[in-house]
Amino acid sequence: MTSERPLGAVIYPAAERNKSFILQCLQQYITLQSGFGVGGQPPMFLEVASGTGQHISHFAPHFPHVTFQPTEYDLGLLSSIDAFRNHLKISNMKKAARLDVTTSPDTWLDGGISQSSVDYMYNANMIHISPWACTEGLFKGASYILKPGGYLFMYGPFAVDSKITPESNVSFDRSLRSQNEEWGLRDLTRELEPLASGLGLTLVRSHDLPANNKFLAWMKQRFFYFVKRI
């Protein structure tokens, strides 16, 4: 990325610091060979909660054969995402779209994503600053839109087996809960893995990254079929 700030873009220092480490993890899972995804189309990478667009605009040029779709709930950030896309002239990155992760996944992008059609899904730093319904929506969406063998990638701080480390993350969790009782670090083993298992997703690997964060790679089981419950 150029050092020049794109006109209309928002830049978060933390996103600048961690994007290269996350990319290194993605490169272990996303094939670098050109190829085609479901239905003869290029592989699809959907980012949920793209924020400013710093992450996806950094990732996309490294995988030119993959189509990247940024999404965001906050309407005010859509222009920032598109500012990065336009400034960097990223041909394999689509225009940002609004997405409410708590809605039924068959309505995402106005129903433009069919079941079992997405190769990769990515979400960073959302679930600890949103209600649990957003975490449920993220996993339900992954279960619906990912093709068998597809990946859900997640990045952020997590508790593990009811323990939060180090002390800085303990303080962070306490601060989040003081701001909103529905926020807080989610427990990987006691909350996320049971939720994922019931939706046909298995944790393949947890990577420890700088600043006490983790990169999680979940795979959709090859014989799981999402059934929408009314």
mmCIF file of C-alpha atoms in Angstrom:
data_model
loop_
_atom_site.group_PDB
_atom_site.id
_atom_site.type_symbol
_atom_site.label_atom_id
_atom_site.label_comp_id
_atom_site.label_asym_id
_atom_site.label_seq_id
_atom_site.Cartn_x
_atom_site.Cartn_y
_atom_site.Cartn_z
ATOM 1 C CA MET A 1 0.000 0.000 0.000
ATOM 2 C CA THR A 2 1.216 3.497 -0.738
ATOM 3 C CA SER A 3 1.990 5.772 2.174
ATOM 4 C CA GLU A 4 -0.457 8.353 0.815
ATOM 5 C CA ARG A 5 -3.851 8.319 2.507
ATOM 6 C CA PRO A 6 -6.593 7.737 -0.077
ATOM 7 C CA LEU A 7 -9.091 10.583 -0.224
ATOM 8 C CA GLY A 8 -12.063 9.659 1.963
ATOM 9 C CA ALA A 9 -10.314 6.730 3.658
ATOM 10 C CA VAL A 10 -10.157 6.129 7.400
ATOM 11 C CA ILE A 11 -6.973 4.567 8.797
ATOM 12 C CA TYR A 12 -6.798 2.691 12.104
ATOM 13 C CA PRO A 13 -3.198 2.287 13.369
ATOM 14 C CA ALA A 14 -3.931 -1.193 14.778
ATOM 15 C CA ALA A 15 -5.112 -2.418 11.368
ATOM 16 C CA GLU A 16 -1.889 -1.149 9.803
ATOM 17 C CA ARG A 17 0.168 -3.016 12.396
ATOM 18 C CA ASN A 18 -1.563 -6.387 12.157
ATOM 19 C CA LYS A 19 -2.453 -6.707 8.461
ATOM 20 C CA SER A 20 0.899 -8.200 7.410
ATOM 21 C CA PHE A 21 0.779 -10.885 10.125
ATOM 22 C CA ILE A 22 -2.754 -11.851 9.128
ATOM 23 C CA LEU A 23 -1.737 -12.026 5.468
ATOM 24 C CA GLN A 24 1.030 -14.473 6.352
ATOM 25 C CA CYS A 25 -1.595 -16.741 7.906
ATOM 26 C CA LEU A 26 -3.949 -16.439 4.932
ATOM 27 C CA GLN A 27 -1.152 -17.460 2.605
ATOM 28 C CA GLN A 28 -1.010 -20.814 4.357
ATOM 29 C CA TYR A 29 -4.613 -21.598 3.388
ATOM 30 C CA ILE A 30 -5.475 -19.768 0.184
ATOM 31 C CA THR A 31 -4.059 -21.522 -2.829
ATOM 32 C CA LEU A 32 -1.793 -19.341 -4.939
ATOM 33 C CA GLN A 33 -2.541 -21.204 -8.143
ATOM 34 C CA SER A 34 -5.007 -19.680 -10.538
ATOM 35 C CA GLY A 35 -8.164 -21.707 -10.691
ATOM 36 C CA PHE A 36 -11.910 -21.649 -10.432
ATOM 37 C CA GLY A 37 -14.365 -21.919 -7.587
ATOM 38 C CA VAL A 38 -17.966 -23.067 -7.560
ATOM 39 C CA GLY A 39 -19.721 -22.958 -10.939
ATOM 40 C CA GLY A 40 -16.554 -22.196 -12.876
ATOM 41 C CA GLN A 41 -16.175 -18.794 -11.218
ATOM 42 C CA PRO A 42 -13.017 -17.428 -9.543
ATOM 43 C CA PRO A 43 -12.757 -18.354 -5.845
ATOM 44 C CA MET A 44 -14.747 -15.964 -3.659
ATOM 45 C CA PHE A 45 -13.478 -14.324 -0.460
ATOM 46 C CA LEU A 46 -16.180 -12.590 1.617
ATOM 47 C CA GLU A 47 -15.123 -10.274 4.420
ATOM 48 C CA VAL A 48 -17.735 -9.620 7.111
ATOM 49 C CA ALA A 49 -17.290 -6.315 8.955
ATOM 50 C CA SER A 50 -14.562 -4.869 6.736
ATOM 51 C CA GLY A 51 -14.302 -1.733 8.855
ATOM 52 C CA THR A 52 -12.137 0.858 7.101
ATOM 53 C CA GLY A 53 -11.117 -1.520 4.302
ATOM 54 C CA GLN A 54 -7.451 -1.611 5.297
ATOM 55 C CA HIS A 55 -7.323 -5.392 5.624
ATOM 56 C CA ILE A 56 -9.115 -6.474 2.468
ATOM 57 C CA SER A 57 -7.339 -3.896 0.299
ATOM 58 C CA HIS A 58 -4.027 -5.259 1.598
ATOM 59 C CA PHE A 59 -4.956 -8.911 1.039
ATOM 60 C CA ALA A 60 -6.580 -8.754 -2.413
ATOM 61 C CA PRO A 61 -3.513 -7.849 -4.518
ATOM 62 C CA HIS A 62 -1.683 -10.900 -3.148
ATOM 63 C CA PHE A 63 -4.357 -13.263 -4.526
ATOM 64 C CA PRO A 64 -5.204 -11.879 -7.990
ATOM 65 C CA HIS A 65 -7.138 -15.011 -8.983
ATOM 66 C CA VAL A 66 -9.572 -14.606 -6.034
ATOM 67 C CA THR A 67 -12.554 -12.237 -6.021
ATOM 68 C CA PHE A 68 -12.808 -10.215 -2.803
ATOM 69 C CA GLN A 69 -16.149 -8.881 -1.533
ATOM 70 C CA PRO A 70 -15.994 -6.391 1.367
ATOM 71 C CA THR A 71 -19.051 -5.816 3.546
ATOM 72 C CA GLU A 72 -19.803 -3.596 6.512
ATOM 73 C CA TYR A 73 -22.777 -2.826 8.767
ATOM 74 C CA ASP A 74 -21.732 0.790 9.445
ATOM 75 C CA LEU A 75 -22.848 2.816 6.441
ATOM 76 C CA GLY A 76 -20.327 5.488 7.331
ATOM 77 C CA LEU A 77 -17.406 3.142 6.603
ATOM 78 C CA LEU A 78 -18.488 1.947 3.156
ATOM 79 C CA SER A 79 -16.944 5.012 1.524
ATOM 80 C CA SER A 80 -13.613 4.337 3.261
ATOM 81 C CA ILE A 81 -13.522 0.784 1.913
ATOM 82 C CA ASP A 82 -14.251 1.985 -1.611
ATOM 83 C CA ALA A 83 -11.659 4.763 -1.250
ATOM 84 C CA PHE A 84 -8.949 2.136 -0.751
ATOM 85 C CA ARG A 85 -10.295 0.063 -3.640
ATOM 86 C CA ASN A 86 -10.370 3.000 -6.046
ATOM 87 C CA HIS A 87 -7.071 4.544 -4.966
ATOM 88 C CA LEU A 88 -5.173 1.273 -5.258
ATOM 89 C CA LYS A 89 -7.073 0.240 -8.421
ATOM 90 C CA ILE A 90 -7.754 -3.262 -7.114
ATOM 91 C CA SER A 91 -9.448 -5.070 -9.990
ATOM 92 C CA ASN A 92 -10.340 -8.219 -8.028
ATOM 93 C CA MET A 93 -12.047 -6.340 -5.172
ATOM 94 C CA LYS A 94 -15.735 -5.551 -5.492
ATOM 95 C CA LYS A 95 -17.546 -2.445 -4.339
ATOM 96 C CA ALA A 96 -18.353 -2.507 -0.617
ATOM 97 C CA ALA A 97 -21.838 -3.646 0.356
ATOM 98 C CA ARG A 98 -23.825 -3.324 3.564
ATOM 99 C CA LEU A 99 -24.372 -6.528 5.517
ATOM 100 C CA ASP A 100 -26.153 -7.166 8.805
ATOM 101 C CA VAL A 101 -24.675 -10.413 10.093
ATOM 102 C CA THR A 102 -27.742 -11.084 12.277
ATOM 103 C CA THR A 103 -30.029 -11.442 9.255
ATOM 104 C CA SER A 104 -30.738 -14.778 7.582
ATOM 105 C CA PRO A 105 -27.738 -15.718 5.394
ATOM 106 C CA ASP A 106 -29.941 -16.434 2.396
ATOM 107 C CA THR A 107 -30.716 -12.690 2.334
ATOM 108 C CA TRP A 108 -27.092 -11.501 2.495
ATOM 109 C CA LEU A 109 -26.214 -9.100 -0.324
ATOM 110 C CA ASP A 110 -29.883 -9.083 -1.284
ATOM 111 C CA GLY A 111 -29.794 -12.834 -1.776
ATOM 112 C CA GLY A 112 -26.830 -12.544 -4.134
ATOM 113 C CA ILE A 113 -24.826 -15.273 -2.396
ATOM 114 C CA SER A 114 -26.097 -18.763 -3.015
ATOM 115 C CA GLN A 115 -25.735 -21.628 -0.583
ATOM 116 C CA SER A 116 -22.358 -23.423 -0.538
ATOM 117 C CA SER A 117 -20.785 -21.032 -3.045
ATOM 118 C CA VAL A 118 -18.088 -19.120 -1.132
ATOM 119 C CA ASP A 119 -14.530 -20.423 -0.750
ATOM 120 C CA TYR A 120 -13.253 -18.138 2.013
ATOM 121 C CA MET A 121 -14.909 -15.970 4.655
ATOM 122 C CA TYR A 122 -13.049 -13.569 6.946
ATOM 123 C CA ASN A 123 -13.908 -11.560 10.051
ATOM 124 C CA ALA A 124 -11.639 -9.537 12.313
ATOM 125 C CA ASN A 125 -12.185 -7.825 15.646
ATOM 126 C CA MET A 126 -15.980 -7.961 15.600
ATOM 127 C CA ILE A 127 -17.306 -10.577 17.956
ATOM 128 C CA HIS A 128 -15.925 -9.082 21.178
ATOM 129 C CA ILE A 129 -17.463 -5.661 20.469
ATOM 130 C CA SER A 130 -20.918 -6.844 19.436
ATOM 131 C CA PRO A 131 -23.778 -8.850 20.984
ATOM 132 C CA TRP A 132 -23.601 -12.650 20.975
ATOM 133 C CA ALA A 133 -26.258 -12.645 18.243
ATOM 134 C CA CYS A 134 -23.578 -11.321 15.869
ATOM 135 C CA THR A 135 -21.277 -14.233 16.703
ATOM 136 C CA GLU A 136 -24.131 -16.664 16.078
ATOM 137 C CA GLY A 137 -24.924 -14.901 12.808
ATOM 138 C CA LEU A 138 -21.323 -15.097 11.669
ATOM 139 C CA PHE A 139 -21.124 -18.857 12.181
ATOM 140 C CA LYS A 140 -24.582 -19.494 10.745
ATOM 141 C CA GLY A 141 -23.627 -17.453 7.705
ATOM 142 C CA ALA A 142 -20.401 -19.414 7.272
ATOM 143 C CA SER A 143 -22.300 -22.684 7.567
ATOM 144 C CA TYR A 144 -24.696 -21.564 4.832
ATOM 145 C CA ILE A 145 -22.498 -19.796 2.293
ATOM 146 C CA LEU A 146 -19.213 -21.728 2.504
ATOM 147 C CA LYS A 147 -18.728 -24.597 0.137
ATOM 148 C CA PRO A 148 -17.710 -27.936 1.713
ATOM 149 C CA GLY A 149 -14.041 -27.641 2.628
ATOM 150 C CA GLY A 150 -14.259 -23.832 2.623
ATOM 151 C CA TYR A 151 -12.695 -21.734 5.382
ATOM 152 C CA LEU A 152 -13.898 -19.187 7.904
ATOM 153 C CA PHE A 153 -10.951 -17.095 9.112
ATOM 154 C CA MET A 154 -11.182 -15.031 12.295
ATOM 155 C CA TYR A 155 -8.800 -12.624 13.999
ATOM 156 C CA GLY A 156 -8.875 -10.996 17.418
ATOM 157 C CA PRO A 157 -8.464 -11.638 21.158
ATOM 158 C CA PHE A 158 -10.115 -14.693 22.717
ATOM 159 C CA ALA A 159 -10.524 -16.433 26.051
ATOM 160 C CA VAL A 160 -9.540 -20.116 26.154
ATOM 161 C CA ASP A 161 -11.150 -22.581 28.557
ATOM 162 C CA SER A 162 -12.455 -19.734 30.761
ATOM 163 C CA LYS A 163 -9.003 -18.158 30.990
ATOM 164 C CA ILE A 164 -7.910 -14.808 29.573
ATOM 165 C CA THR A 165 -4.220 -14.026 29.222
ATOM 166 C CA PRO A 166 -2.214 -11.887 29.593
ATOM 167 C CA GLU A 167 -3.342 -9.301 32.135
ATOM 168 C CA SER A 168 -3.719 -6.671 29.413
ATOM 169 C CA ASN A 169 -6.458 -8.776 27.802
ATOM 170 C CA VAL A 170 -8.116 -9.221 31.200
ATOM 171 C CA SER A 171 -8.255 -5.442 31.529
ATOM 172 C CA PHE A 172 -9.484 -5.124 27.948
ATOM 173 C CA ASP A 173 -12.302 -7.600 28.578
ATOM 174 C CA ARG A 174 -13.290 -5.768 31.757
ATOM 175 C CA SER A 175 -13.350 -2.470 29.894
ATOM 176 C CA LEU A 176 -15.525 -3.881 27.122
ATOM 177 C CA ARG A 177 -18.066 -5.302 29.562
ATOM 178 C CA SER A 178 -18.208 -2.006 31.449
ATOM 179 C CA GLN A 179 -19.170 -0.284 28.205
ATOM 180 C CA ASN A 180 -21.769 -2.848 27.171
ATOM 181 C CA GLU A 181 -22.773 -5.985 29.072
ATOM 182 C CA GLU A 182 -23.247 -7.833 25.759
ATOM 183 C CA TRP A 183 -19.597 -7.302 24.778
ATOM 184 C CA GLY A 184 -16.472 -9.135 25.902
ATOM 185 C CA LEU A 185 -13.869 -11.675 24.779
ATOM 186 C CA ARG A 186 -15.516 -14.894 23.560
ATOM 187 C CA ASP A 187 -14.291 -18.232 24.853
ATOM 188 C CA LEU A 188 -12.784 -20.336 22.090
ATOM 189 C CA THR A 189 -13.254 -23.744 23.724
ATOM 190 C CA ARG A 190 -16.431 -23.198 25.756
ATOM 191 C CA GLU A 191 -18.426 -20.962 23.412
ATOM 192 C CA LEU A 192 -17.097 -20.884 19.857
ATOM 193 C CA GLU A 193 -16.165 -24.518 19.276
ATOM 194 C CA PRO A 194 -19.559 -25.866 20.486
ATOM 195 C CA LEU A 195 -21.375 -23.291 18.354
ATOM 196 C CA ALA A 196 -19.268 -24.111 15.316
ATOM 197 C CA SER A 197 -19.573 -27.866 15.763
ATOM 198 C CA GLY A 198 -23.358 -27.690 15.677
ATOM 199 C CA LEU A 199 -23.139 -25.834 12.370
ATOM 200 C CA GLY A 200 -20.676 -28.166 10.674
ATOM 201 C CA LEU A 201 -17.526 -26.110 11.234
ATOM 202 C CA THR A 202 -14.310 -27.500 12.717
ATOM 203 C CA LEU A 203 -11.358 -25.535 14.100
ATOM 204 C CA VAL A 204 -8.394 -26.576 11.978
ATOM 205 C CA ARG A 205 -5.750 -24.437 13.651
ATOM 206 C CA SER A 206 -5.244 -21.525 16.029
ATOM 207 C CA HIS A 207 -2.275 -19.250 15.300
ATOM 208 C CA ASP A 208 -0.844 -17.023 18.033
ATOM 209 C CA LEU A 209 -0.116 -13.560 16.656
ATOM 210 C CA PRO A 210 1.444 -10.399 18.110
ATOM 211 C CA ALA A 211 -0.391 -8.160 20.592
ATOM 212 C CA ASN A 212 -2.037 -11.201 22.231
ATOM 213 C CA ASN A 213 -4.351 -11.933 19.316
ATOM 214 C CA LYS A 214 -5.143 -15.147 17.480
ATOM 215 C CA PHE A 215 -5.869 -16.108 13.899
ATOM 216 C CA LEU A 216 -8.392 -18.942 13.735
ATOM 217 C CA ALA A 217 -9.016 -21.168 10.722
ATOM 218 C CA TRP A 218 -12.341 -23.042 10.686
ATOM 219 C CA MET A 219 -13.262 -25.494 7.922
ATOM 220 C CA LYS A 220 -16.761 -26.414 6.838
ATOM 221 C CA GLN A 221 -17.224 -30.160 7.019
ATOM 222 C CA ARG A 222 -17.482 -31.738 3.609
ATOM 223 C CA PHE A 223 -20.755 -33.545 4.246
ATOM 224 C CA PHE A 224 -22.614 -30.874 6.210
ATOM 225 C CA TYR A 225 -25.720 -29.241 4.724
ATOM 226 C CA PHE A 226 -27.167 -26.133 6.366
ATOM 227 C CA VAL A 227 -30.853 -26.439 7.197
ATOM 228 C CA LYS A 228 -32.654 -23.163 7.822
ATOM 229 C CA ARG A 229 -34.856 -23.323 10.903
ATOM 230 C CA ILE A 230 -37.994 -21.209 10.823
#
